[in-house]
Amino acid sequence: MNAATVALAATALLQLPAPLDTTVGKVFLALVAFLVVLTVGRLLLSVAWKVALVAALGVGVFLFVTTFLL
């Protein structure tokens, strides 16, 4: 193999469409992005749910104390 053959092969490979430039590739990228968003959202919602629960309990205790004990 000489340098001209290697250069010709490299040029031929660069002219091929990338796998992600096809319609199926774009759908795959969209699904991967969607899964990343779902995973991050699931983690954030689990934390937010716990914070909301603690806040509701705190406000409930405050309401009880100010209504019946003061």
GROMACS .gro file of C-alpha atoms in nm:
model
   70
    1MET     CA    1   0.000   0.000   0.000
    2ASN     CA    2   0.143   0.331  -0.094
    3ALA     CA    3   0.055   0.677   0.032
    4ALA     CA    4  -0.173   0.753  -0.262
    5THR     CA    5  -0.388   0.447  -0.192
    6VAL     CA    6  -0.416   0.537   0.176
    7ALA     CA    7  -0.508   0.895   0.089
    8LEU     CA    8  -0.768   0.773  -0.162
    9ALA     CA    9  -0.919   0.536   0.096
   10ALA     CA   10  -0.931   0.811   0.358
   11THR     CA   11  -1.099   1.049   0.113
   12ALA     CA   12  -1.354   0.783   0.019
   13LEU     CA   13  -1.437   0.721   0.386
   14LEU     CA   14  -1.480   1.093   0.452
   15GLN     CA   15  -1.730   1.121   0.168
   16LEU     CA   16  -1.959   0.856   0.314
   17PRO     CA   17  -2.248   0.987   0.524
   18ALA     CA   18  -2.200   0.951   0.895
   19PRO     CA   19  -2.428   0.695   1.062
   20LEU     CA   20  -2.597   0.966   1.269
   21ASP     CA   21  -2.672   1.181   0.962
   22THR     CA   22  -2.938   0.935   0.846
   23THR     CA   23  -3.301   0.948   0.955
   24VAL     CA   24  -3.258   0.643   1.177
   25GLY     CA   25  -2.947   0.799   1.329
   26LYS     CA   26  -3.135   1.117   1.410
   27VAL     CA   27  -3.419   0.918   1.567
   28PHE     CA   28  -3.162   0.728   1.773
   29LEU     CA   29  -3.005   1.054   1.894
   30ALA     CA   30  -3.348   1.193   1.981
   31LEU     CA   31  -3.432   0.881   2.183
   32VAL     CA   32  -3.100   0.894   2.368
   33ALA     CA   33  -3.157   1.262   2.450
   34PHE     CA   34  -3.511   1.180   2.566
   35LEU     CA   35  -3.380   0.905   2.794
   36VAL     CA   36  -3.122   1.142   2.943
   37VAL     CA   37  -3.395   1.399   3.014
   38LEU     CA   38  -3.616   1.132   3.174
   39THR     CA   39  -3.332   1.007   3.393
   40VAL     CA   40  -3.236   1.354   3.512
   41GLY     CA   41  -3.602   1.445   3.563
   42ARG     CA   42  -3.662   1.132   3.765
   43LEU     CA   43  -3.370   1.210   3.994
   44LEU     CA   44  -3.476   1.573   4.038
   45LEU     CA   45  -3.839   1.480   4.102
   46SER     CA   46  -3.744   1.228   4.367
   47VAL     CA   47  -3.552   1.501   4.550
   48ALA     CA   48  -3.828   1.759   4.495
   49TRP     CA   49  -4.090   1.518   4.629
   50LYS     CA   50  -3.894   1.474   4.952
   51VAL     CA   51  -3.844   1.849   4.991
   52ALA     CA   52  -4.216   1.911   4.935
   53LEU     CA   53  -4.304   1.645   5.194
   54VAL     CA   54  -4.072   1.799   5.453
   55ALA     CA   55  -4.211   2.146   5.376
   56ALA     CA   56  -4.571   2.026   5.414
   57LEU     CA   57  -4.490   1.861   5.746
   58GLY     CA   58  -4.311   2.173   5.866
   59VAL     CA   59  -4.601   2.400   5.774
   60GLY     CA   60  -4.845   2.156   5.935
   61VAL     CA   61  -4.649   2.157   6.260
   62PHE     CA   62  -4.626   2.537   6.249
   63LEU     CA   63  -5.002   2.561   6.192
   64PHE     CA   64  -5.071   2.324   6.481
   65VAL     CA   65  -4.840   2.512   6.717
   66THR     CA   66  -4.975   2.857   6.629
   67THR     CA   67  -5.337   2.747   6.638
   68PHE     CA   68  -5.353   2.532   6.951
   69LEU     CA   69  -5.046   2.605   7.161
   70LEU     CA   70  -5.012   2.982   7.140
   0.00000   0.00000   0.00000
